[in-house]
DNA sequence: TTCATTTCGTTTGTATACGAACGATGTTGC
DNA sequence: GCAACATCGTTCGTATACAAACGAAATGAA
């Protein structure tokens, strides 16, 4: 029942026509920010969501070249390098040259990294659940399906 | 018709159970990345999506304190400062102290900034449309409604 | 084999993004 | 009027994020 929006009494308020808050890009950023807050509160092992992407993907695939890991986690080559550098500095990952291909840098989880991945996996599932908590089961499924089309 | 997923023949593949690619956080990042590509290609005035958020919100509201502008665009105080610094350095915005409140920094669009905002607004609408192009009209509406619940 | 092409990793530069600490300024309770 | 409190802007440090340029290594075609 809100007023029609672009008119206030009989004045001419220059019809905005582009409202930032209605744009998908802006909404995506806000939803992402909310997710980041939930992530930081729940993950429990002092890693960022980006670092967690690398960790959990390594746990899924096993040792993997830095470049492939970047593609699997949708990270730029420069970004994945920084992430792996920091994870390695903290002893969660380690690297060695691929003996079969001198260009590749093989990345693997250390024992500590595996422990962390196992410890945080349940928390990560909780994060997903909490992020979607405002939606019911049907809505969650619908949202995931629609977002997947926009990847 | 893919196999049930966590079983391969009769072996025990350690049931992954946490698959990064199925998590809302990871999907959100990918959708955001795709949007960023479309944005960069279509906006037409050499600003980032963050800078565009500040510009278009200023065009909506008129002059505004840096702090409020940050809240309206969902930016941290440090982030909005950097954005306004760069926009001001390029002559798209200008700032002055609020005469009514010595703490506030009033931010406003320059004439050039207004021209840019007017020039880019149609492109920004196209960006929204292109981002949602894989969906039909019903799906678009559903997605926006669901995402809005997660803000 | 040799050269063009591709792939991989690194580095640099710019732009978010945010926590934390700080000083300056306003407001409020008393 | 003043002391506690809140707000605003700035700065620092860390962590993505990506374009662009570069060298090393592998691959393919001639």
Coordinates of C-alpha atoms (C1' of nucleotides) in Angstrom, one line a residue:
Chain A
X1 CA 0.0 0.0 0.0
X2 CA 3.0 2.3 -0.3
X3 CA 2.5 5.4 -2.5
X4 CA 3.4 4.9 -6.2
X5 CA 7.0 5.8 -5.5
X6 CA 8.0 8.3 -8.1
X7 CA 5.4 11.0 -7.2
X8 CA 4.9 12.9 -4.0
X9 CA 1.8 15.1 -4.1
X10 CA 1.8 16.9 -7.4
X11 CA 5.5 17.8 -7.5
X12 CA 8.0 16.5 -10.1
X13 CA 10.8 14.7 -8.1
X14 CA 12.9 14.0 -11.2
X15 CA 11.9 10.3 -11.3
X16 CA 15.0 8.4 -10.0
X17 CA 14.2 5.3 -12.1
X18 CA 17.5 3.7 -11.0
X19 CA 17.3 2.6 -7.4
X20 CA 20.5 1.0 -6.1
X21 CA 18.8 -1.1 -3.4
X22 CA 16.8 -2.9 -6.1
X23 CA 19.7 -4.0 -8.2
X24 CA 20.8 -7.7 -8.1
X25 CA 24.5 -6.7 -7.8
X26 CA 23.9 -4.6 -4.7
X27 CA 21.7 -7.3 -3.1
X28 CA 24.3 -9.9 -3.8
X29 CA 27.0 -7.9 -2.1
X30 CA 24.8 -7.5 1.0
X31 CA 23.9 -11.2 1.2
X32 CA 27.6 -12.0 0.8
X33 CA 28.4 -9.6 3.7
X34 CA 25.8 -11.3 5.9
X35 CA 27.2 -14.6 5.1
X36 CA 30.7 -13.4 5.9
X37 CA 29.5 -12.4 9.4
X38 CA 28.0 -15.8 10.0
X39 CA 31.1 -17.4 8.7
X40 CA 33.4 -15.5 11.0
X41 CA 31.3 -16.3 14.0
X42 CA 30.8 -20.0 13.3
X43 CA 33.8 -21.4 11.5
X44 CA 35.8 -21.9 14.7
X45 CA 39.3 -22.3 13.3
X46 CA 40.5 -18.7 12.4
X47 CA 40.4 -19.0 8.7
X48 CA 38.7 -16.7 6.2
X49 CA 36.0 -18.1 3.9
X50 CA 38.5 -17.9 1.0
X51 CA 41.0 -19.9 3.0
X52 CA 38.3 -22.4 3.9
X53 CA 37.4 -22.8 0.3
X54 CA 41.0 -23.9 -0.5
X55 CA 41.3 -26.1 2.6
X56 CA 38.0 -27.9 2.0
X57 CA 38.6 -28.4 -1.7
X58 CA 42.1 -29.8 -0.9
X59 CA 40.4 -32.2 1.5
X60 CA 38.0 -33.2 -1.2
X61 CA 40.5 -33.7 -4.0
X62 CA 43.7 -34.5 -2.3
X63 CA 47.0 -33.0 -3.4
X64 CA 46.6 -30.7 -6.4
X65 CA 48.5 -28.1 -8.4
X66 CA 48.1 -24.6 -7.2
X67 CA 46.7 -23.5 -10.5
X68 CA 44.1 -26.3 -10.6
X69 CA 43.1 -25.6 -7.0
X70 CA 42.6 -21.9 -8.0
X71 CA 40.2 -23.0 -10.8
X72 CA 38.4 -25.4 -8.5
X73 CA 37.8 -22.6 -6.0
X74 CA 37.2 -19.8 -8.5
X75 CA 40.3 -17.9 -7.5
X76 CA 42.6 -15.8 -9.7
X77 CA 46.2 -17.1 -10.0
X78 CA 47.4 -14.2 -7.9
X79 CA 44.7 -14.7 -5.3
X80 CA 45.3 -18.5 -4.9
X81 CA 49.0 -17.9 -4.5
X82 CA 48.4 -15.4 -1.7
X83 CA 46.0 -17.8 0.0
X84 CA 48.3 -20.8 -0.2
X85 CA 51.3 -18.7 0.9
X86 CA 49.4 -17.7 4.1
X87 CA 48.1 -21.2 4.7
X88 CA 51.6 -22.6 4.3
X89 CA 53.0 -20.0 6.6
X90 CA 50.6 -21.2 9.2
X91 CA 51.4 -24.9 8.6
X92 CA 48.1 -25.9 7.2
X93 CA 49.4 -26.7 3.7
X94 CA 52.7 -27.5 2.2
X95 CA 54.0 -27.3 -1.4
X96 CA 56.5 -29.1 -3.6
X97 CA 57.3 -29.0 -7.3
X98 CA 55.5 -31.6 -9.4
X99 CA 58.2 -34.2 -10.4
X100 CA 56.2 -34.9 -13.6
X101 CA 55.8 -31.2 -14.6
X102 CA 58.4 -28.7 -13.6
X103 CA 55.9 -25.8 -14.0
X104 CA 53.4 -27.1 -11.4
X105 CA 53.5 -26.5 -7.7
X106 CA 51.8 -29.3 -5.9
X107 CA 49.8 -28.2 -2.9
X108 CA 48.7 -30.6 -0.1
X109 CA 47.3 -30.5 3.4
X110 CA 49.6 -31.1 6.3
X111 CA 48.4 -33.3 9.1
X112 CA 47.4 -30.1 10.9
X113 CA 45.6 -28.9 7.9
X114 CA 43.6 -32.2 7.7
X115 CA 42.7 -31.9 11.4
X116 CA 41.5 -28.4 10.9
X117 CA 39.5 -29.3 7.8
X118 CA 37.8 -32.2 9.7
X119 CA 37.2 -30.0 12.8
X120 CA 35.6 -27.2 10.8
X121 CA 33.6 -29.2 8.3
X122 CA 30.6 -29.5 10.7
X123 CA 30.8 -25.8 11.4
X124 CA 30.8 -25.0 7.7
X125 CA 27.6 -27.0 7.3
X126 CA 26.1 -25.0 10.1
X127 CA 27.1 -21.8 8.4
X128 CA 25.3 -22.8 5.2
X129 CA 22.2 -23.7 7.3
X130 CA 22.3 -20.4 9.3
X131 CA 22.8 -18.3 6.1
X132 CA 19.6 -19.9 4.7
X133 CA 17.7 -19.9 8.0
X134 CA 15.3 -17.1 6.9
X135 CA 14.0 -19.4 4.2
X136 CA 11.9 -22.5 4.5
X137 CA 12.9 -25.8 2.8
X138 CA 11.2 -25.1 -0.4
X139 CA 12.6 -21.6 -0.7
X140 CA 16.1 -22.9 0.1
X141 CA 15.9 -25.4 -2.7
X142 CA 14.5 -22.8 -5.1
X143 CA 17.1 -20.3 -4.3
X144 CA 20.0 -22.7 -4.7
X145 CA 18.6 -23.8 -8.1
X146 CA 18.2 -20.3 -9.3
X147 CA 21.6 -19.1 -8.1
X148 CA 23.2 -22.1 -9.7
X149 CA 21.9 -20.9 -13.1
X150 CA 23.8 -17.6 -12.6
X151 CA 27.2 -19.1 -11.8
Chain B
X1 CA 21.1 -40.2 -13.4
X2 CA 24.5 -39.8 -11.8
X3 CA 25.5 -42.5 -9.3
X4 CA 24.4 -42.0 -5.8
X5 CA 27.5 -39.9 -5.1
X6 CA 29.0 -41.1 -1.9
X7 CA 29.5 -44.7 -3.0
X8 CA 31.7 -46.0 -5.8
X9 CA 31.2 -49.7 -6.4
X10 CA 31.5 -51.3 -3.0
X11 CA 34.5 -49.3 -1.7
X12 CA 34.4 -46.9 1.2
X13 CA 35.5 -43.5 -0.2
X14 CA 35.5 -41.8 3.2
X15 CA 32.2 -40.1 2.5
X16 CA 33.1 -36.4 1.8
X17 CA 29.7 -35.1 3.0
X18 CA 30.9 -31.5 2.7
X19 CA 31.1 -30.5 -0.9
X20 CA 32.3 -26.9 -1.4
X21 CA 30.4 -26.5 -4.7
X22 CA 27.1 -27.0 -3.0
X23 CA 27.5 -24.4 -0.3
X24 CA 25.6 -21.1 -0.6
X25 CA 28.6 -19.1 0.3
X26 CA 30.7 -20.5 -2.5
X27 CA 27.9 -20.1 -5.0
X28 CA 27.3 -16.5 -3.9
X29 CA 31.0 -15.7 -4.6
X30 CA 30.8 -17.2 -8.0
X31 CA 27.6 -15.4 -8.9
X32 CA 29.1 -12.2 -7.6
X33 CA 32.2 -12.8 -9.8
X34 CA 30.1 -13.3 -12.9
X35 CA 28.2 -10.1 -12.1
X36 CA 31.5 -8.2 -11.7
X37 CA 32.6 -9.4 -15.2
X38 CA 29.3 -8.1 -16.7
X39 CA 29.7 -4.9 -14.8
X40 CA 33.2 -4.2 -16.0
X41 CA 32.1 -4.8 -19.6
X42 CA 28.9 -2.8 -19.6
X43 CA 29.2 0.1 -17.2
X44 CA 31.0 2.3 -19.7
X45 CA 32.5 4.9 -17.4
X46 CA 35.6 3.3 -15.8
X47 CA 34.3 3.0 -12.3
X48 CA 34.1 -0.2 -10.1
X49 CA 30.8 -1.5 -8.9
X50 CA 31.6 -0.2 -5.4
X51 CA 32.3 3.3 -6.8
X52 CA 29.1 3.1 -8.8
X53 CA 27.2 2.2 -5.6
X54 CA 28.5 5.5 -4.0
X55 CA 27.9 7.5 -7.2
X56 CA 24.3 6.3 -7.8
X57 CA 23.4 6.6 -4.1
X58 CA 24.6 10.1 -4.1
X59 CA 22.6 10.8 -7.2
X60 CA 19.5 9.4 -5.4
X61 CA 19.9 11.2 -2.1
X62 CA 21.8 14.4 -2.8
X63 CA 24.7 15.6 -0.6
X64 CA 25.2 13.3 2.4
X65 CA 27.7 12.7 5.1
X66 CA 30.4 10.2 4.3
X67 CA 29.3 8.0 7.2
X68 CA 25.7 7.9 6.2
X69 CA 26.7 7.3 2.6
X70 CA 28.7 4.3 3.8
X71 CA 25.7 2.9 5.7
X72 CA 23.4 3.5 2.7
X73 CA 25.8 1.6 0.4
X74 CA 26.7 -1.1 3.0
X75 CA 30.3 0.0 3.2
X76 CA 32.6 0.0 6.2
X77 CA 33.8 3.4 7.3
X78 CA 37.3 2.6 6.1
X79 CA 36.0 1.4 2.8
X80 CA 33.8 4.3 2.0
X81 CA 36.6 6.7 2.9
X82 CA 38.9 5.0 0.3
X83 CA 36.1 5.1 -2.3
X84 CA 35.3 8.7 -1.8
X85 CA 39.0 9.6 -1.7
X86 CA 39.4 8.0 -5.2
X87 CA 36.2 9.5 -6.6
X88 CA 37.3 12.9 -5.3
X89 CA 40.8 12.5 -6.8
X90 CA 39.1 11.9 -10.1
X91 CA 36.8 14.9 -9.8
X92 CA 33.5 13.0 -9.5
X93 CA 32.8 13.9 -5.9
X94 CA 33.8 16.8 -3.6
X95 CA 33.7 17.1 0.1
X96 CA 33.4 19.8 2.8
X97 CA 32.9 19.9 6.5
X98 CA 29.3 20.0 7.7
X99 CA 28.7 23.5 9.1
X100 CA 26.1 22.1 11.5
X101 CA 28.3 19.3 12.8
X102 CA 32.0 19.5 12.9
X103 CA 32.4 15.8 12.9
X104 CA 30.7 15.2 9.6
X105 CA 32.2 15.3 6.1
X106 CA 29.6 16.3 3.5
X107 CA 30.0 14.5 0.2
X108 CA 28.4 15.6 -3.0
X109 CA 28.6 15.0 -6.7
X110 CA 30.5 17.4 -8.9
X111 CA 28.9 18.4 -12.2
X112 CA 31.1 15.8 -13.8
X113 CA 30.0 13.3 -11.3
X114 CA 26.4 14.0 -12.1
X115 CA 27.1 13.7 -15.8
X116 CA 28.8 10.3 -15.2
X117 CA 25.9 9.1 -13.1
X118 CA 23.4 10.1 -15.7
X119 CA 25.4 8.5 -18.5
X120 CA 25.9 5.2 -16.7
X121 CA 22.5 4.7 -15.2
X122 CA 21.1 3.1 -18.3
X123 CA 24.1 0.8 -18.5
X124 CA 23.7 -0.2 -14.9
X125 CA 20.1 -1.2 -15.7
X126 CA 21.5 -3.3 -18.6
X127 CA 23.9 -4.9 -16.2
X128 CA 21.1 -6.0 -13.9
X129 CA 19.2 -7.4 -16.9
X130 CA 22.2 -9.3 -18.2
X131 CA 23.1 -10.7 -14.9
X132 CA 19.6 -12.2 -14.6
X133 CA 19.4 -13.2 -18.3
X134 CA 19.6 -16.9 -17.6
X135 CA 16.3 -16.7 -15.7
X136 CA 12.8 -16.1 -17.0
X137 CA 10.6 -13.3 -15.6
X138 CA 9.1 -15.5 -12.9
X139 CA 12.4 -16.9 -11.8
X140 CA 13.9 -13.4 -11.7
X141 CA 11.2 -12.2 -9.4
X142 CA 11.4 -15.2 -7.2
X143 CA 15.2 -14.9 -6.9
X144 CA 15.1 -11.2 -6.0
X145 CA 12.4 -11.9 -3.3
X146 CA 14.4 -14.8 -1.8
X147 CA 17.7 -12.9 -1.8
X148 CA 16.1 -9.9 -0.2
X149 CA 15.1 -12.1 2.7
X150 CA 18.8 -12.9 3.2
X151 CA 20.1 -9.3 3.3
Chain C
dT1 C1' 65.0 -30.8 -33.7
dT2 C1' 63.4 -26.2 -33.5
dC3 C1' 60.2 -22.6 -33.1
dA4 C1' 55.6 -20.9 -31.9
dT5 C1' 52.2 -21.6 -28.6
dT6 C1' 50.3 -22.8 -24.2
dT7 C1' 50.5 -23.5 -19.4
dC8 C1' 52.1 -22.4 -14.8
dG9 C1' 53.8 -19.6 -11.2
dT10 C1' 55.4 -15.0 -9.7
dT11 C1' 55.4 -10.1 -9.2
dT12 C1' 53.5 -5.4 -9.3
dG13 C1' 49.8 -2.2 -8.9
dT14 C1' 45.2 -0.8 -7.8
dA15 C1' 40.8 -1.4 -5.3
dT16 C1' 37.8 -3.3 -2.1
dA17 C1' 36.7 -5.0 2.8
dC18 C1' 37.0 -5.0 7.6
dG19 C1' 38.8 -5.1 12.6
dA20 C1' 40.9 -2.2 15.8
dA21 C1' 42.6 1.9 17.8
dC22 C1' 42.7 6.8 17.9
dG23 C1' 41.5 11.8 18.3
dA24 C1' 38.0 15.3 17.5
dT25 C1' 33.4 16.6 18.1
dG26 C1' 28.4 16.3 19.9
dT27 C1' 25.0 14.9 23.1
dT28 C1' 23.2 13.7 27.5
dG29 C1' 22.6 12.9 32.4
dC30 C1' 23.3 15.0 36.5
Chain D
dG1 C1' 28.8 23.2 33.6
dC2 C1' 30.9 18.9 33.3
dA3 C1' 31.7 14.3 33.0
dA4 C1' 30.3 9.9 30.7
dC5 C1' 28.9 8.5 26.4
dA6 C1' 28.1 8.2 21.4
dT7 C1' 29.3 9.5 16.7
dC8 C1' 32.4 10.7 12.9
dG9 C1' 36.5 10.4 10.3
dT10 C1' 41.2 8.7 10.0
dT11 C1' 44.9 5.5 10.0
dC12 C1' 47.1 0.9 10.3
dG13 C1' 47.3 -3.9 9.3
dT14 C1' 45.7 -7.9 7.0
dA15 C1' 43.3 -10.4 3.4
dT16 C1' 41.0 -10.9 -0.8
dA17 C1' 40.5 -9.9 -6.0
dC18 C1' 42.0 -9.2 -10.5
dA19 C1' 44.6 -7.1 -14.6
dA20 C1' 49.0 -7.1 -16.7
dA21 C1' 53.5 -8.3 -17.6
dC22 C1' 57.2 -11.6 -17.1
dG23 C1' 60.1 -15.9 -17.1
dA24 C1' 60.3 -21.0 -16.9
dA25 C1' 58.7 -25.2 -18.6
dA26 C1' 55.9 -28.2 -21.5
dT27 C1' 53.7 -29.2 -25.9
dG28 C1' 52.7 -29.1 -30.7
dA29 C1' 53.7 -28.4 -35.5
dA30 C1' 56.8 -27.9 -39.1

